mmCIF file of C-alpha atoms in Angstrom:
data_model
loop_
_atom_site.group_PDB
_atom_site.id
_atom_site.type_symbol
_atom_site.label_atom_id
_atom_site.label_comp_id
_atom_site.label_asym_id
_atom_site.label_seq_id
_atom_site.Cartn_x
_atom_site.Cartn_y
_atom_site.Cartn_z
ATOM 1 C CA ALA A 216 -55.169 47.234 72.847
ATOM 2 C CA GLN A 217 -52.359 49.938 72.155
ATOM 3 C CA SER A 218 -49.789 51.512 74.195
ATOM 4 C CA VAL A 219 -46.680 53.927 74.358
ATOM 5 C CA THR A 220 -43.476 53.667 76.181
ATOM 6 C CA GLN A 221 -41.301 56.687 76.317
ATOM 7 C CA LEU A 222 -38.048 55.244 77.167
ATOM 8 C CA ASP A 223 -36.702 58.407 79.153
ATOM 9 C CA SER A 224 -38.370 60.439 81.371
ATOM 10 C CA HIS A 225 -35.791 62.948 81.234
ATOM 11 C CA VAL A 226 -33.397 64.190 78.611
ATOM 12 C CA SER A 227 -30.666 66.953 79.224
ATOM 13 C CA VAL A 228 -28.763 68.109 76.080
ATOM 14 C CA SER A 229 -26.582 71.293 75.703
ATOM 15 C CA GLU A 230 -27.586 73.988 73.237
ATOM 16 C CA GLY A 231 -26.431 73.384 69.716
ATOM 17 C CA THR A 232 -26.514 69.386 70.225
ATOM 18 C CA PRO A 233 -28.593 66.816 68.706
ATOM 19 C CA VAL A 234 -31.796 65.705 70.515
ATOM 20 C CA LEU A 235 -33.055 62.080 70.547
ATOM 21 C CA LEU A 236 -36.436 61.486 72.464
ATOM 22 C CA ARG A 237 -37.150 57.673 72.134
ATOM 23 C CA CYS A 238 -40.588 56.014 71.834
ATOM 24 C CA ASN A 239 -41.816 52.460 71.258
ATOM 25 C CA TYR A 240 -45.283 51.520 70.689
ATOM 26 C CA SER A 241 -47.911 48.684 70.536
ATOM 27 C CA SER A 242 -50.908 48.157 68.678
ATOM 28 C CA SER A 243 -53.089 45.601 67.334
ATOM 29 C CA TYR A 244 -53.982 47.710 63.969
ATOM 30 C CA SER A 245 -51.884 50.013 61.678
ATOM 31 C CA PRO A 246 -51.345 52.844 64.225
ATOM 32 C CA SER A 247 -51.242 56.599 63.555
ATOM 33 C CA LEU A 248 -48.581 58.049 65.911
ATOM 34 C CA PHE A 249 -47.871 61.855 66.960
ATOM 35 C CA TRP A 250 -45.595 63.679 68.960
ATOM 36 C CA TYR A 251 -46.885 66.754 70.883
ATOM 37 C CA VAL A 252 -45.069 69.280 73.059
ATOM 38 C CA GLN A 253 -46.154 70.993 76.038
ATOM 39 C CA HIS A 254 -44.426 74.032 77.199
ATOM 40 C CA PRO A 255 -44.905 75.118 81.081
ATOM 41 C CA ASN A 256 -48.076 75.797 81.858
ATOM 42 C CA LYS A 257 -49.511 75.790 78.235
ATOM 43 C CA GLY A 258 -51.579 73.486 76.379
ATOM 44 C CA LEU A 259 -50.259 70.777 73.980
ATOM 45 C CA GLN A 260 -49.206 71.267 70.358
ATOM 46 C CA LEU A 261 -48.784 69.001 67.397
ATOM 47 C CA LEU A 262 -45.257 68.730 66.450
ATOM 48 C CA LEU A 263 -45.807 65.969 63.725
ATOM 49 C CA LYS A 264 -47.704 63.190 62.828
ATOM 50 C CA TYR A 265 -47.333 59.642 61.058
ATOM 51 C CA THR A 266 -50.333 58.233 59.196
ATOM 52 C CA SER A 267 -49.022 55.545 56.854
ATOM 53 C CA ALA A 268 -47.684 57.850 54.157
ATOM 54 C CA ALA A 269 -43.939 58.484 54.214
ATOM 55 C CA THR A 270 -42.133 56.915 57.007
ATOM 56 C CA LEU A 271 -39.769 59.950 57.944
ATOM 57 C CA VAL A 272 -41.929 62.517 59.000
ATOM 58 C CA LYS A 273 -40.980 66.309 59.232
ATOM 59 C CA GLY A 274 -42.724 68.414 61.921
ATOM 60 C CA ILE A 275 -42.587 72.306 62.802
ATOM 61 C CA ASN A 276 -39.320 73.913 64.735
ATOM 62 C CA GLY A 277 -37.012 71.305 62.891
ATOM 63 C CA PHE A 278 -37.993 68.191 64.656
ATOM 64 C CA GLU A 279 -38.658 64.828 62.702
ATOM 65 C CA ALA A 280 -39.393 61.351 63.674
ATOM 66 C CA GLU A 281 -38.943 57.944 61.602
ATOM 67 C CA PHE A 282 -41.544 55.191 61.816
ATOM 68 C CA LYS A 283 -39.995 52.031 61.976
ATOM 69 C CA LYS A 284 -42.412 49.098 61.932
ATOM 70 C CA SER A 285 -39.765 46.205 62.651
ATOM 71 C CA GLU A 286 -38.722 48.003 65.739
ATOM 72 C CA THR A 287 -42.091 49.328 66.869
ATOM 73 C CA SER A 288 -40.389 52.849 66.995
ATOM 74 C CA PHE A 289 -40.965 56.364 66.347
ATOM 75 C CA HIS A 290 -38.157 58.253 67.935
ATOM 76 C CA LEU A 291 -37.907 62.088 67.759
ATOM 77 C CA THR A 292 -35.054 63.822 66.723
ATOM 78 C CA LYS A 293 -33.683 67.590 66.044
ATOM 79 C CA PRO A 294 -30.297 68.021 64.816
ATOM 80 C CA SER A 295 -29.477 71.206 66.969
ATOM 81 C CA ALA A 296 -31.334 71.900 70.151
ATOM 82 C CA HIS A 297 -32.562 75.637 70.869
ATOM 83 C CA MET A 298 -33.159 76.896 74.469
ATOM 84 C CA SER A 299 -36.789 77.232 73.486
ATOM 85 C CA ASP A 300 -36.770 73.705 73.036
ATOM 86 C CA ALA A 301 -36.882 73.023 76.606
ATOM 87 C CA ALA A 302 -40.544 71.330 77.426
ATOM 88 C CA GLU A 303 -42.216 68.077 77.823
ATOM 89 C CA TYR A 304 -43.075 65.951 75.058
ATOM 90 C CA PHE A 305 -45.595 63.368 74.405
ATOM 91 C CA CYS A 306 -45.371 60.411 72.128
ATOM 92 C CA VAL A 307 -48.955 59.408 71.019
ATOM 93 C CA VAL A 308 -50.556 56.632 69.232
ATOM 94 C CA SER A 309 -54.082 56.493 67.702
ATOM 95 C CA VAL A 310 -55.971 53.479 66.241
ATOM 96 C CA VAL A 311 -58.367 54.230 63.231
ATOM 97 C CA THR A 312 -61.328 52.720 64.834
ATOM 98 C CA GLY A 313 -64.795 54.152 66.065
ATOM 99 C CA ARG A 314 -62.863 55.024 69.506
ATOM 100 C CA ARG A 315 -60.960 57.774 68.018
ATOM 101 C CA ALA A 316 -58.968 58.167 71.358
ATOM 102 C CA LEU A 317 -55.334 58.834 71.602
ATOM 103 C CA THR A 318 -53.135 57.006 74.015
ATOM 104 C CA PHE A 319 -50.268 59.143 75.737
ATOM 105 C CA GLY A 320 -47.039 58.054 76.645
ATOM 106 C CA SER A 321 -45.689 59.154 80.083
ATOM 107 C CA GLY A 322 -43.747 61.983 78.541
ATOM 108 C CA THR A 323 -40.076 63.114 78.260
ATOM 109 C CA ARG A 324 -38.908 66.241 79.846
ATOM 110 C CA LEU A 325 -36.133 67.984 77.768
ATOM 111 C CA GLN A 326 -33.868 70.285 79.505
ATOM 112 C CA VAL A 327 -31.485 72.240 77.213
ATOM 113 C CA GLN A 328 -28.227 73.694 78.872
ATOM 114 C CA PRO A 329 -26.816 76.943 77.649
ATOM 115 C CA ASP B 33 -58.947 83.301 66.761
ATOM 116 C CA THR B 34 -58.550 80.545 69.300
ATOM 117 C CA ALA B 35 -59.487 77.184 67.840
ATOM 118 C CA VAL B 36 -60.217 75.264 71.192
ATOM 119 C CA SER B 37 -60.832 77.441 74.096
ATOM 120 C CA GLN B 38 -61.773 76.826 77.722
ATOM 121 C CA THR B 39 -62.867 78.612 80.595
ATOM 122 C CA PRO B 40 -62.034 79.256 83.008
ATOM 123 C CA LYS B 41 -58.148 79.053 83.058
ATOM 124 C CA TYR B 42 -57.844 78.435 86.715
ATOM 125 C CA LEU B 43 -60.412 77.169 89.113
ATOM 126 C CA VAL B 44 -60.179 77.068 92.725
ATOM 127 C CA THR B 45 -62.957 75.560 95.038
ATOM 128 C CA GLN B 46 -63.474 73.664 98.131
ATOM 129 C CA MET B 47 -64.442 70.205 98.491
ATOM 130 C CA GLY B 48 -67.840 69.365 98.089
ATOM 131 C CA ASN B 49 -68.684 72.023 95.783
ATOM 132 C CA ASP B 50 -70.077 71.677 92.272
ATOM 133 C CA LYS B 51 -68.360 73.401 89.408
ATOM 134 C CA SER B 52 -68.442 73.242 85.377
ATOM 135 C CA ILE B 53 -65.617 73.919 82.931
ATOM 136 C CA LYS B 54 -66.559 74.884 79.368
ATOM 137 C CA CYS B 55 -64.837 74.243 76.004
ATOM 138 C CA GLU B 56 -65.703 75.712 72.309
ATOM 139 C CA GLN B 57 -64.107 74.832 69.247
ATOM 140 C CA ASN B 58 -64.313 76.902 66.071
ATOM 141 C CA LEU B 59 -62.668 74.190 63.926
ATOM 142 C CA GLY B 60 -65.799 72.830 62.258
ATOM 143 C CA HIS B 61 -64.791 69.298 63.771
ATOM 144 C CA ASP B 62 -67.248 66.565 64.679
ATOM 145 C CA THR B 63 -65.736 65.060 67.980
ATOM 146 C CA MET B 64 -64.702 66.675 71.091
ATOM 147 C CA TYR B 65 -62.563 65.077 73.992
ATOM 148 C CA TRP B 66 -61.791 65.729 77.845
ATOM 149 C CA TYR B 67 -58.440 64.539 79.107
ATOM 150 C CA LYS B 68 -57.142 64.842 82.728
ATOM 151 C CA GLN B 69 -53.518 65.526 83.165
ATOM 152 C CA ASP B 70 -52.202 64.487 86.756
ATOM 153 C CA SER B 71 -49.289 66.108 88.790
ATOM 154 C CA LYS B 72 -47.088 63.596 87.247
ATOM 155 C CA LYS B 73 -48.062 64.935 83.540
ATOM 156 C CA PHE B 74 -49.744 61.544 82.579
ATOM 157 C CA LEU B 75 -52.742 62.442 80.291
ATOM 158 C CA LYS B 76 -55.642 60.145 79.979
ATOM 159 C CA ILE B 77 -58.896 60.308 78.393
ATOM 160 C CA MET B 78 -62.049 60.605 80.095
ATOM 161 C CA PHE B 79 -64.894 61.315 77.590
ATOM 162 C CA SER B 80 -65.257 61.650 73.939
ATOM 163 C CA TYR B 81 -68.414 62.960 71.792
ATOM 164 C CA ASN B 82 -68.886 62.516 67.946
ATOM 165 C CA ASN B 83 -71.653 64.628 66.627
ATOM 166 C CA LYS B 84 -73.204 65.059 70.293
ATOM 167 C CA GLU B 85 -73.063 61.398 70.967
ATOM 168 C CA LEU B 86 -71.068 59.938 73.736
ATOM 169 C CA ILE B 87 -68.524 57.239 72.299
ATOM 170 C CA ILE B 88 -66.099 57.143 74.898
ATOM 171 C CA ASN B 89 -66.864 56.879 78.675
ATOM 172 C CA GLU B 90 -63.614 55.571 80.199
ATOM 173 C CA THR B 91 -63.588 54.388 83.923
ATOM 174 C CA VAL B 92 -64.409 57.914 85.751
ATOM 175 C CA PRO B 93 -66.360 58.737 88.990
ATOM 176 C CA ASN B 94 -70.001 59.391 87.850
ATOM 177 C CA ARG B 95 -69.659 62.475 89.529
ATOM 178 C CA PHE B 96 -68.199 63.783 86.402
ATOM 179 C CA SER B 97 -70.718 64.310 83.562
ATOM 180 C CA PRO B 98 -70.020 65.741 80.243
ATOM 181 C CA LYS B 99 -72.554 67.708 78.444
ATOM 182 C CA SER B 100 -72.516 68.458 74.575
ATOM 183 C CA PRO B 101 -75.241 71.045 73.626
ATOM 184 C CA ASP B 102 -74.041 71.074 69.914
ATOM 185 C CA LYS B 103 -70.915 70.048 67.978
ATOM 186 C CA ALA B 104 -68.816 72.968 68.830
ATOM 187 C CA HIS B 105 -69.247 72.575 72.696
ATOM 188 C CA LEU B 106 -68.275 70.277 75.482
ATOM 189 C CA ASN B 107 -68.822 70.853 78.852
ATOM 190 C CA LEU B 108 -67.835 69.154 82.025
ATOM 191 C CA HIS B 109 -69.674 69.147 85.083
ATOM 192 C CA ILE B 110 -68.322 67.896 88.304
ATOM 193 C CA ASN B 111 -70.423 67.177 91.425
ATOM 194 C CA SER B 112 -68.905 66.910 95.020
ATOM 195 C CA LEU B 113 -65.528 67.731 94.246
ATOM 196 C CA GLU B 114 -62.900 65.892 96.113
ATOM 197 C CA LEU B 115 -58.851 66.563 96.600
ATOM 198 C CA GLY B 116 -58.100 63.747 94.207
ATOM 199 C CA ASP B 117 -59.891 65.748 91.486
ATOM 200 C CA SER B 118 -57.162 68.433 91.523
ATOM 201 C CA ALA B 119 -55.479 68.197 88.003
ATOM 202 C CA VAL B 120 -55.332 69.978 84.780
ATOM 203 C CA TYR B 121 -58.487 69.219 82.400
ATOM 204 C CA PHE B 122 -57.638 69.531 78.442
ATOM 205 C CA CYS B 123 -60.322 69.914 76.143
ATOM 206 C CA ALA B 124 -59.641 68.563 72.501
ATOM 207 C CA SER B 125 -61.275 68.337 69.095
ATOM 208 C CA SER B 126 -60.851 66.380 65.875
ATOM 209 C CA GLN B 127 -62.225 65.745 62.509
ATOM 210 C CA GLY B 128 -62.886 62.129 61.045
ATOM 211 C CA GLY B 129 -60.979 60.738 58.264
ATOM 212 C CA SER B 130 -58.060 58.214 58.398
ATOM 213 C CA GLY B 131 -55.680 60.453 56.425
ATOM 214 C CA SER B 132 -55.504 62.801 59.437
ATOM 215 C CA GLY B 133 -55.038 60.004 62.137
ATOM 216 C CA TYR B 134 -57.615 61.916 64.063
ATOM 217 C CA GLU B 135 -55.128 64.331 65.303
ATOM 218 C CA GLN B 136 -56.210 66.508 67.971
ATOM 219 C CA TYR B 137 -56.285 69.844 68.818
ATOM 220 C CA PHE B 138 -56.011 70.806 72.440
ATOM 221 C CA GLY B 139 -57.157 73.862 74.314
ATOM 222 C CA PRO B 140 -55.082 75.767 76.875
ATOM 223 C CA GLY B 141 -56.301 73.658 79.864
ATOM 224 C CA THR B 142 -58.077 74.396 82.976
ATOM 225 C CA ARG B 143 -56.126 73.943 86.288
ATOM 226 C CA LEU B 144 -58.520 72.747 88.895
ATOM 227 C CA THR B 145 -57.357 73.005 92.566
ATOM 228 C CA VAL B 146 -59.746 71.573 95.146
ATOM 229 C CA THR B 147 -58.846 72.427 98.794
#
């Protein structure tokens, strides 16, 4: 079985300050991990993915995430928040089996204050 | 070109009606999915088709029936709509290969409102 826990349902930062969105996962197999972003009334866009290569993964729009097996974590960070980063962020786990399904976390709403 | 498209974008209908949502992908992927996003933004897999074969059928009412006429299309038909079916439905697709982690590409969503 696999599961994802996003530790914060809501994060508020000021523009220009760092962003940290926390995610812990549970998986019986070696997982693939993703972060997706959903802007208001939009679909989901892939930010970045970890698939057992480098543990520090760089994504689009300056985001990056570090896979830490010992902590079962995959936190998303960005050095400096922009107003356009305000959105819902989902941490997602996938197990390489025949199912191919993604298991989504409950989401973290990022608010960016001017 | 849109990679994963869904129609309609909005669907408002009355309880008891039957409706369909269509999904098409032009990525050449071999697997397609339907997800339901509830009012609290939680996303849950409903169905998955690989090469037109059903591989995931989560616990959803049998009023929901997916149909895949070919690898590029996966439609969702819903019978006897209920208030609780109101949600945003997302279609997605992926291509096999462990190197990709089966990353999925999502359509823009269909907001279904049942009155």
